[in-house]
Coordinates of C-alpha atoms and ligand atoms in Angstrom, one line a residue:
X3 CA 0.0 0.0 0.0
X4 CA 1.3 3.7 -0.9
X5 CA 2.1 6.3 1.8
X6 CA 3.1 9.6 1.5
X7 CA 5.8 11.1 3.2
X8 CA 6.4 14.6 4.2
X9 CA 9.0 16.9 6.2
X10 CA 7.0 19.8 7.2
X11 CA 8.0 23.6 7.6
X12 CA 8.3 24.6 3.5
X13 CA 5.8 27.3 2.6
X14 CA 3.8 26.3 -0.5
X15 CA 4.2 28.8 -2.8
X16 CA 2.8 29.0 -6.7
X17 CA 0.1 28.4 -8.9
X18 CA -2.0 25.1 -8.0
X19 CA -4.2 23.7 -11.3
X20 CA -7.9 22.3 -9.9
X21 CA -9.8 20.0 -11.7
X22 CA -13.2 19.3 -12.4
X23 CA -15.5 18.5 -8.9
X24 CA -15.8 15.0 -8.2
X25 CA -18.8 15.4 -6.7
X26 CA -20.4 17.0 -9.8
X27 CA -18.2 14.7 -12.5
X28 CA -20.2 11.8 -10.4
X29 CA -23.8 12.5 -11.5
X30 CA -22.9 14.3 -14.6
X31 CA -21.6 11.2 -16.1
X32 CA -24.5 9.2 -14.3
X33 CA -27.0 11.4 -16.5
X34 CA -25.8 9.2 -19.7
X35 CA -27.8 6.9 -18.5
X36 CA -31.0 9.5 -19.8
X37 CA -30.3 9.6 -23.5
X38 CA -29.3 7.0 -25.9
X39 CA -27.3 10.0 -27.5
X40 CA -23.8 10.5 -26.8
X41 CA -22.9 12.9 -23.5
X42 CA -19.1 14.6 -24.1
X43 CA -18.0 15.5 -20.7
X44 CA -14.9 17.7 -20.6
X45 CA -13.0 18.5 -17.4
X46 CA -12.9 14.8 -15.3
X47 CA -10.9 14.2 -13.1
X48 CA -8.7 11.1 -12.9
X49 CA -9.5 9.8 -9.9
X50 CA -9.9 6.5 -8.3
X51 CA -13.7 7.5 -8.1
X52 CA -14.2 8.1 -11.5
X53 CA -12.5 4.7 -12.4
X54 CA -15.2 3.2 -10.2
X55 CA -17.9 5.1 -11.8
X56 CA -16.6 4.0 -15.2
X57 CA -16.8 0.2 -13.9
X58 CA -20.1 1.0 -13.0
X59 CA -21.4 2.7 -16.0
X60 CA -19.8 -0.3 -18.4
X61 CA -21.5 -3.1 -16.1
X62 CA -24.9 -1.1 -17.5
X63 CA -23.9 -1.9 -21.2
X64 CA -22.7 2.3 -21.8
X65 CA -20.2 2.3 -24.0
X66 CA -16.9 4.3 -22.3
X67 CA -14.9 6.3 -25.1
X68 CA -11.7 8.7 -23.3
X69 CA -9.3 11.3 -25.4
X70 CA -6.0 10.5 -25.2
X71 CA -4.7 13.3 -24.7
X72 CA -5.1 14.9 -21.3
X73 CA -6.2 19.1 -20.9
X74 CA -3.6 21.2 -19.6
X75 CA -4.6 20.3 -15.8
X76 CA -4.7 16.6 -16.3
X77 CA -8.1 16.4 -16.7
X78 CA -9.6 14.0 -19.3
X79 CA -12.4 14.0 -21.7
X80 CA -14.8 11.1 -22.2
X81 CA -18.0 10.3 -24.7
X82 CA -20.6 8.2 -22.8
X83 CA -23.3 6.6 -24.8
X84 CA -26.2 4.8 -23.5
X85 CA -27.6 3.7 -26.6
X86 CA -27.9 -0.1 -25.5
X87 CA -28.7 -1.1 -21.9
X88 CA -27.5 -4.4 -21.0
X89 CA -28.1 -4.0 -17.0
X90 CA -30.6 -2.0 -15.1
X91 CA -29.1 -3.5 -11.9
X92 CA -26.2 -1.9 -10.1
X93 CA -24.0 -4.5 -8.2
X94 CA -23.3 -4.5 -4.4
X95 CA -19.2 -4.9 -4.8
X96 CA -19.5 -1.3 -7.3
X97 CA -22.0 0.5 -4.9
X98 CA -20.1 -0.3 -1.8
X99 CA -17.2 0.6 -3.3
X100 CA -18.7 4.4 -3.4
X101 CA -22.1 5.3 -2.2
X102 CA -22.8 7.9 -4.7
X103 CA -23.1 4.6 -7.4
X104 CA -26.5 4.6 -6.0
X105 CA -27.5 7.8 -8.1
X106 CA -28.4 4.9 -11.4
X107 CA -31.4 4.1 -9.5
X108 CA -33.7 7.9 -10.6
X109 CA -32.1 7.7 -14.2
X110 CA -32.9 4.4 -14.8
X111 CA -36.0 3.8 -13.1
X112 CA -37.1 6.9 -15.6
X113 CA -35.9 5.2 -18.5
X114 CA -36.2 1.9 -18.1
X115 CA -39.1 1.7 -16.0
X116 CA -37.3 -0.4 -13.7
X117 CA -33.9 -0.8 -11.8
X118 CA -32.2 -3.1 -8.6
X119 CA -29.7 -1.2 -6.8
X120 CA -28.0 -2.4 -3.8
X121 CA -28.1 -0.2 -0.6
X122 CA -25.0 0.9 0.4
X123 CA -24.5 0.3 3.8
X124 CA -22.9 2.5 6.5
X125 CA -19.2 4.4 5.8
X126 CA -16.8 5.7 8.2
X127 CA -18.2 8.9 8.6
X128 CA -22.0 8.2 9.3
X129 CA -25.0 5.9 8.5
X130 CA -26.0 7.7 5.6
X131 CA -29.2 6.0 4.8
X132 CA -31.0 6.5 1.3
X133 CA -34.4 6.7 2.6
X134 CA -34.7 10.6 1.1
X135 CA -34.0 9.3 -2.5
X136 CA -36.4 6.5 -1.7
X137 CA -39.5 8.5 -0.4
X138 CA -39.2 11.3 -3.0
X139 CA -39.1 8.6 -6.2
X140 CA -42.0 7.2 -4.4
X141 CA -44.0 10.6 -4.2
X142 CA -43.4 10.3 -8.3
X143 CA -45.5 6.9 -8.1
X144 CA -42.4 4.3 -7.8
X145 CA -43.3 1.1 -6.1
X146 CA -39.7 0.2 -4.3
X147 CA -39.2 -2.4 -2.0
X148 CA -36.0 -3.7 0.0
X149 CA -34.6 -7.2 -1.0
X150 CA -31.8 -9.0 0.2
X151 CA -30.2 -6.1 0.4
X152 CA -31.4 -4.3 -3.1
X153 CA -33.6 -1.5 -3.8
X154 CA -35.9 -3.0 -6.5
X155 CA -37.8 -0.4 -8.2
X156 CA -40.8 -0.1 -10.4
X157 CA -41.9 3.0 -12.4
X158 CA -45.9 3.0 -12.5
X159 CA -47.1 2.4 -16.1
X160 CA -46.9 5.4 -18.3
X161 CA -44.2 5.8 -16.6
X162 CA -43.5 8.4 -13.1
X163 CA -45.8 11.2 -12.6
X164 CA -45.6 14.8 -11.9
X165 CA -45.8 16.0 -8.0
X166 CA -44.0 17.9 -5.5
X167 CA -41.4 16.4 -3.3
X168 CA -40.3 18.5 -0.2
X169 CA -37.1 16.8 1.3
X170 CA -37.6 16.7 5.6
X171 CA -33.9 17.6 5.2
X172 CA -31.1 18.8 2.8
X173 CA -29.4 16.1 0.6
X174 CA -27.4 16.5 -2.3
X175 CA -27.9 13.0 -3.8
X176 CA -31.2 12.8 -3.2
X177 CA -31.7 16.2 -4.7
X178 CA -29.4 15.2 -7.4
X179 CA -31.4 11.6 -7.8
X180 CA -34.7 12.9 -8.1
X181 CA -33.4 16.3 -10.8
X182 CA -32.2 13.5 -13.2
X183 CA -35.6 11.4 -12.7
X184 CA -37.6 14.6 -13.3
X185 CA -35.7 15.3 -16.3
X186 CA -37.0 12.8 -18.1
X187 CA -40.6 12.7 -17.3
X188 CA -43.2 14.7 -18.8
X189 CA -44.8 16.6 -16.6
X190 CA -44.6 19.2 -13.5
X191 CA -42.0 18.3 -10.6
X192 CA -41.4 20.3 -7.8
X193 CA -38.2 20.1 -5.6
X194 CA -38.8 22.0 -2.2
X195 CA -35.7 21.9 0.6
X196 CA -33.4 20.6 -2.2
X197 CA -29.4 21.1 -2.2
X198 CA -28.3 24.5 -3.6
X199 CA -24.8 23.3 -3.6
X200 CA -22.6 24.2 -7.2
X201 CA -22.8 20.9 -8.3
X202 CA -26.5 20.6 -8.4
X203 CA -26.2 23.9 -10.6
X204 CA -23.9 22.5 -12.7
X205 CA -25.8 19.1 -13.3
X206 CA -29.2 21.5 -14.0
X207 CA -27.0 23.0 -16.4
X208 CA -26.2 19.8 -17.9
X209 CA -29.8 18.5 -17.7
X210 CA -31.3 21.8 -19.6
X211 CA -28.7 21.4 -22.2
X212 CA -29.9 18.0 -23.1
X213 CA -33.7 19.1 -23.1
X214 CA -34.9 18.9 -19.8
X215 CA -37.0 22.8 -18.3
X216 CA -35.4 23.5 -14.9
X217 CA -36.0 26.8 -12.9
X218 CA -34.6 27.8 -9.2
X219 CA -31.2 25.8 -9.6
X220 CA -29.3 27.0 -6.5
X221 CA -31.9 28.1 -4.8
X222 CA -34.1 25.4 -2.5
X223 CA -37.3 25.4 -5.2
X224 CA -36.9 23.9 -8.3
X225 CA -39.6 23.3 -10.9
X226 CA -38.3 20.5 -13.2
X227 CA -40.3 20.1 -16.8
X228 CA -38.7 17.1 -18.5
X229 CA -39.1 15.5 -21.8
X230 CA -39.9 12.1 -22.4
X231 CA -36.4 11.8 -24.7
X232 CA -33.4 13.7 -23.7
X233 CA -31.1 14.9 -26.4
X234 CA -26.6 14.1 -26.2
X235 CA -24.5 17.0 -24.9
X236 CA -21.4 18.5 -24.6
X237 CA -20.6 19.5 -21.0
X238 CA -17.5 20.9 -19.2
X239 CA -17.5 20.1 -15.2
X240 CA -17.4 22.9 -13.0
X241 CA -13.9 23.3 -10.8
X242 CA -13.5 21.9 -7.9
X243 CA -14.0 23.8 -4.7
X244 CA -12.8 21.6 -2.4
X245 CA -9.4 20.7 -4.2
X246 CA -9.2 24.4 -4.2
X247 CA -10.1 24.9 -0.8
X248 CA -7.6 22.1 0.3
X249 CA -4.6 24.3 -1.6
X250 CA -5.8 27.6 -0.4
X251 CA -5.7 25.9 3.5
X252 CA -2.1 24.5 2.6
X253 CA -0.8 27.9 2.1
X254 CA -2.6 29.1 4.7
X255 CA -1.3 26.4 7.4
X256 CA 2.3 27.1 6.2
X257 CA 2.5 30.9 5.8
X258 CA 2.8 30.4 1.8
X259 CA 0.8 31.8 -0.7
X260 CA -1.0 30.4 -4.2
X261 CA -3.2 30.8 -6.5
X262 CA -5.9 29.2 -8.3
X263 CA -6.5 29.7 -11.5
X264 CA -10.3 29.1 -12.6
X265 CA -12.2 28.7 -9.3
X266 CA -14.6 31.6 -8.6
X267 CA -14.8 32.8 -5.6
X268 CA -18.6 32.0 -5.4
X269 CA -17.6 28.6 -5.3
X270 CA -15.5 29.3 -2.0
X271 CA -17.9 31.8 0.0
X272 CA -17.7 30.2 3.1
X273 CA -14.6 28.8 3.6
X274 CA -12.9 32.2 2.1
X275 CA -14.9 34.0 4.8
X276 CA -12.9 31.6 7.7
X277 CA -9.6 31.8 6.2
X278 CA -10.4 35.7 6.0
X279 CA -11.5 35.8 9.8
X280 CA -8.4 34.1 10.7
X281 CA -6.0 36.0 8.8
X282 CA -5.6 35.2 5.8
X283 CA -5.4 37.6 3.0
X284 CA -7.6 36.3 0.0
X285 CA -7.9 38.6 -3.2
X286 CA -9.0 37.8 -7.0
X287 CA -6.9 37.8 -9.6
X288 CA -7.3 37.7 -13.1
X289 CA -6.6 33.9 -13.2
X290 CA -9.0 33.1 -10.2
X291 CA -8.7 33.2 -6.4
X292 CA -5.4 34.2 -4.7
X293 CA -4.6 32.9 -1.1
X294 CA -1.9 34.7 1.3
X295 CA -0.8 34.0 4.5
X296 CA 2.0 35.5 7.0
X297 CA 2.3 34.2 10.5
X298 CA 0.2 32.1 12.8
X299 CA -3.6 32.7 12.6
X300 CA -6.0 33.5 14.7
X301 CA -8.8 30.7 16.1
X302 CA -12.6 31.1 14.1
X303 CA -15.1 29.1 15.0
X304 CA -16.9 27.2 12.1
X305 CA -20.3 25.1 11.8
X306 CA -20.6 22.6 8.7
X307 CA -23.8 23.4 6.7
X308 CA -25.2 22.7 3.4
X309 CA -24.1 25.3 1.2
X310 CA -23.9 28.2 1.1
X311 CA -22.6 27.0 4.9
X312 CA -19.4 26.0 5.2
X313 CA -18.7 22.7 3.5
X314 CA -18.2 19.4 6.1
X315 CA -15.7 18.3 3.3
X316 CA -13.5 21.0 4.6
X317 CA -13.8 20.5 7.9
X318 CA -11.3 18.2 8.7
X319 CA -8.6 20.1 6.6
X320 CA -10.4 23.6 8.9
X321 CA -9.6 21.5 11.8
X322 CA -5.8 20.8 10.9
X323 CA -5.6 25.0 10.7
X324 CA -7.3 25.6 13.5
X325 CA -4.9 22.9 15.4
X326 CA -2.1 25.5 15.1
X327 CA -4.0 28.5 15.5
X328 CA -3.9 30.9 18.0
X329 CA -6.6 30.8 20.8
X330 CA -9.4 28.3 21.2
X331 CA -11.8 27.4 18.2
X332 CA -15.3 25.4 18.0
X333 CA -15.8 23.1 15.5
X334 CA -19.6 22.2 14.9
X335 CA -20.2 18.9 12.6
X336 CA -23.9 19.3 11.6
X337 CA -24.3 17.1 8.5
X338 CA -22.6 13.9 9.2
X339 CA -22.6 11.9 12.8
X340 CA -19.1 10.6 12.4
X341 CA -16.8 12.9 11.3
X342 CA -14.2 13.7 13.5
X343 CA -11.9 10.5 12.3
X344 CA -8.8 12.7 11.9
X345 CA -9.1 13.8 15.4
X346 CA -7.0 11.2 17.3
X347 CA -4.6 11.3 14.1
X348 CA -4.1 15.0 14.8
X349 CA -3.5 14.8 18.0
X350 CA -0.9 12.2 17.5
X351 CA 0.9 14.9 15.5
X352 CA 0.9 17.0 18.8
X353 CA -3.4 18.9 18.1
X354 CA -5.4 19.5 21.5
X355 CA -8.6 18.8 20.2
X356 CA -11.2 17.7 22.5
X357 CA -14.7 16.0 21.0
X358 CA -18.0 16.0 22.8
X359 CA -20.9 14.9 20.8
X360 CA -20.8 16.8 17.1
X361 CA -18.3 19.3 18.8
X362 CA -14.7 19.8 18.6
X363 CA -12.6 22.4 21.1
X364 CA -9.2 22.6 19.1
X365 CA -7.0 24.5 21.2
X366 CA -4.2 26.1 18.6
X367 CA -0.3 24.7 19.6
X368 CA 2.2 26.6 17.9
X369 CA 3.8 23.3 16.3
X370 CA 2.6 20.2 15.4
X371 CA 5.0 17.3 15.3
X372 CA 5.7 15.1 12.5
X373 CA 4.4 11.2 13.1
X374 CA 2.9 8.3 11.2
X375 CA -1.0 8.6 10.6
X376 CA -3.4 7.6 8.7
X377 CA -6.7 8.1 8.1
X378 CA -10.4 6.2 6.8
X379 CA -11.6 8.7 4.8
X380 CA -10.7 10.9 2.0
X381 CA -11.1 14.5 3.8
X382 CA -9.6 13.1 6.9
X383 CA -7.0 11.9 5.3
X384 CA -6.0 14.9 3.5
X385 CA -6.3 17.1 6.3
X386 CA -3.4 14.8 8.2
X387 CA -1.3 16.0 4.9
X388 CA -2.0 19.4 5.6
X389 CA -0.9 18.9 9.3
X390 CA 2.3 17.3 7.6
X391 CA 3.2 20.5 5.9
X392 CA 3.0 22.0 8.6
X393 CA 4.5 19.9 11.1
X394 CA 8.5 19.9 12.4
X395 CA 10.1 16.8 11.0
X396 CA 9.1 13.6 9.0
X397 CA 4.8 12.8 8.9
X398 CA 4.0 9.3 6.8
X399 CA 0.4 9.5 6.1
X400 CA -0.7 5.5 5.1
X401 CA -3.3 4.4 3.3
X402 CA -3.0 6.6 0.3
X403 CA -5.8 5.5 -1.8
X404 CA -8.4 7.5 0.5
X405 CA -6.5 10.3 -0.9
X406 CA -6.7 8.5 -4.5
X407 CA -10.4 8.9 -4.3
X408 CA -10.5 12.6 -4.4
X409 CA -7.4 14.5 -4.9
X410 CA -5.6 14.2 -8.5
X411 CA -1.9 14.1 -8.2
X412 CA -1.8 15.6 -4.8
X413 CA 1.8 15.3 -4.2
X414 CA 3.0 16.2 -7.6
X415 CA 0.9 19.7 -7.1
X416 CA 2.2 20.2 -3.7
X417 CA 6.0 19.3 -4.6
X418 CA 5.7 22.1 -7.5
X419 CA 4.7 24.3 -4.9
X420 CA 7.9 23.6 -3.0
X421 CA 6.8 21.2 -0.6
X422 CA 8.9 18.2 0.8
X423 CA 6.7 15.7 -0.2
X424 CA 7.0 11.8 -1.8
X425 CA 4.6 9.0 -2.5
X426 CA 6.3 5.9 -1.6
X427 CA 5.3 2.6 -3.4
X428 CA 4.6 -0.3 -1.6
Ligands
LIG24 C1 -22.6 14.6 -1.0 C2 -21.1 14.6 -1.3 C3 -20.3 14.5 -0.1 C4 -20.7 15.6 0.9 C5 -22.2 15.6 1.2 C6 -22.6 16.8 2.0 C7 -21.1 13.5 -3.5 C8 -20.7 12.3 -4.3 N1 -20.8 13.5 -2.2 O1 -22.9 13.3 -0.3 O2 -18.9 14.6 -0.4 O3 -20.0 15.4 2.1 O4 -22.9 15.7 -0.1 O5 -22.3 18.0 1.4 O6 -21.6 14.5 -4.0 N2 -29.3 11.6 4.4 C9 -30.4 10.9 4.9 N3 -31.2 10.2 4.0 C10 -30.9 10.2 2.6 C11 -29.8 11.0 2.1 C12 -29.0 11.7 3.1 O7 -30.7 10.9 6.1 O8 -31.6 9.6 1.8 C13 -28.5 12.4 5.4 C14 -27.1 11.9 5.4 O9 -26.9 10.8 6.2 C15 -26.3 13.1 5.9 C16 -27.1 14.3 5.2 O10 -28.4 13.7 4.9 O11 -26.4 13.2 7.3 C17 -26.5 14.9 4.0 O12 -26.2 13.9 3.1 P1 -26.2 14.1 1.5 O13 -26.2 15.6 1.3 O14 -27.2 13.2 0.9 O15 -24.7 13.6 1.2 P2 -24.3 12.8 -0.1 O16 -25.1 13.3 -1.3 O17 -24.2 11.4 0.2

């Protein structure tokens, strides 16, 4: 297994290239599924992720097509086509492997009338039931029921109906489930509490591009008019604001400074609004978003919200800042039960963090200290390389391929920054 090691105490300093989100690239290339005509989707990152999503796709019969050449910031482009459906069943050994796998069962159960997902079981961070994706395709007349461990779903004849779904809570996927359902059924569907996130914009984009009536995209009402055949497209995904918000924290955490060519600063209200409380100097250029830091920085206190909150994807890294920060910060995990993983990690590397509940105290130390870590989930894990940076002397982080998941050559960006940083095979 790969580990990363690092010898903290080198500013990061330069200009960081961010790929396309993840999290959109995921249901973006899951709306193939809609339209036998070919989706171009520009702007993927090559992540582990996206390999299992690819998997995933091919076990459905799409047909996988990817440039050779990569863009200018290692992104690739693929052609998707969905023209001939072997499988309308998604597999418990892809689905497990990464729970957002589970966003087949809306597009197919539109197109196909039918689908058999597996649940996805628990992950280190929470529960994370489906039940919202579940209860909102009913509301669109979808008979499901649970078996051995499958979501078996029927679409009513004529296909699902029009209706309004109000979600009891925020979700992206289910938002993101029930947009790509609704865009390919004729007829009136109403979203009410859905995700406002970016990547829910930029999958309506998508969706209107290939036919599909969508108003109130980024806002928590949103009237879908589908079509009962969706038309190909060419798409670019939008930039990731969590790579970027990663970088912008690993100059921040070692008095460095970069930039970030392409990311607007919409993308990064909240979490610019936290470095900004506690210190940071954060201006646009040109190019995109620059990031400055100069010292130690001062404790804020952050709660994880959906957006336009602050992003629990960054609170881990928020945490490794905070760790070395002057004064006392609170830490307030709202959206996910279990998601303080890096926590004992941190402290390892010398953090006083103290967790009650969905709370973290992180009393600021002036220096952490270099140590082996590792972590059991992808945020976690990268916020233990931020620590490293950071951090006198040597910090192995293990278990690499949580990092692999999310973050496309992560040390390669960081070593061209001027960080001490190699991946060690093995
Ligand atoms: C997405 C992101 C993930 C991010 C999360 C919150 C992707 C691939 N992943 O995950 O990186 O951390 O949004 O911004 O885009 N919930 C239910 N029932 C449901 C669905 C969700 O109770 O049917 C709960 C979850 O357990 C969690 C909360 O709702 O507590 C938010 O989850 P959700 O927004 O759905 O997260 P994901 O879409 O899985």
């Amino acid at each position: 297994m790969d580990r990363i090691r690092i010898r903290g105490g080198n500013p990061i300093r330069g200009k960081i290239p961010i790929g396309g989100a993840k999290n959109a690239a995921l249901p973006l290339m899951i709306a193939c599924l809609l339209t036998d005509a070919p989706l171009r989707m520009t702007n993927v990152p090559e992540l582990a992720d996206i390999k299992t999503l690819i998997d995933l796709l091919v076990s459905h019969g799409v047909d996988v097509q990817v440039a050779p050449e990569p863009m200018a910031n290692g992104c690739r482009t693929y052609t998707l086509r969905a023209n001939t459906i072997t499988s309308t069943t998604a597999s418990y050994d892809l689905v497990r492997k990464m729970r957002a796998s589970v966003l087949v069962l809306g597009p197919l159960l539109a197109r196909f009338g039918q689908a058999k997902v597996s649940l996805p079981g628990g992950c280190a961070i929470g529960t994370r039931p489906v039940n919202l994706h579940l209860a909102g395709l009913r509301e669109l007349g979808a008979e499901i029921e649970i078996e051995d461990g499958y979501i078996l779903a029927k679409a009513p004849k004529g296909g699902l109906k029009g209706g309004t779904v109000r979600f009891p809570m925020i979700s992206v996927g289910a938002t993101e489930d029930l947009m790509m359902a609704a865009a390919l059924t004729e007829a009136d569907i109403v979203l009410e509490n859905a995700a406002c996130e970016p990547e829910i914009v930029d999958l309506a984009k998508l969706l209107s591009t290939m036919g599909a009536s969508i108003e109130g995209a980024g806002s928590s009402r949103m009237v879908i008019r589908g079509r009962n055949q969706l038309m190909g497209a060419n798409h670019s995904v939008v930039p990731d604001r969590i790579e970027a918000g990663t970088y912008a924290m690993a100059a921040a955490i070692t008095g460095g400074s970069v930039e970030l060519p392409g990311v607007g600063a919409e993308l990064l209200g909240a979490v610019i609004e936290a470095l900004v409380h506690a210190g940071v100097e954060v201006s646009l250029s040109r190019e995109g978003v620059k990031v400055k830091a100069d010292g130690r920085l001062r404790a804020v206190d952050v709660n994880t919200a959906p957006f336009p909150g602050f992003p629990t994807d960054m609170q881990a890294q928020m945490m490794a800042l905070m760790a070395t920060a002057e004064g006392t910060s609170i830490i307030t995990e709202t959206i996910f039960e279990n998601r303080f993983m890096h926590v004992p990690e941190l402290a390892r590397m010398g953090a006083d963090i103290a967790v009650k509940g969905n709370t973290a105290v992180v009393r600021g130390v002036k220096t952490l200290k270099g140590a082996p870590v590792m972590a059991t989930d992808l945020r976690a894990s990268v916020s233990l390389v931020l620590a490293g940076l950071h951090a006198q002397g040597e910090t192995i982080v293990n278990r690499v391929y949580h990092l692999d998941r999310g973050y496309q050559a992560l040390d390669q960006k960081l070593a061209a920054c001027g960080a001490d940083i190699e991946r060690i095979a093995g």
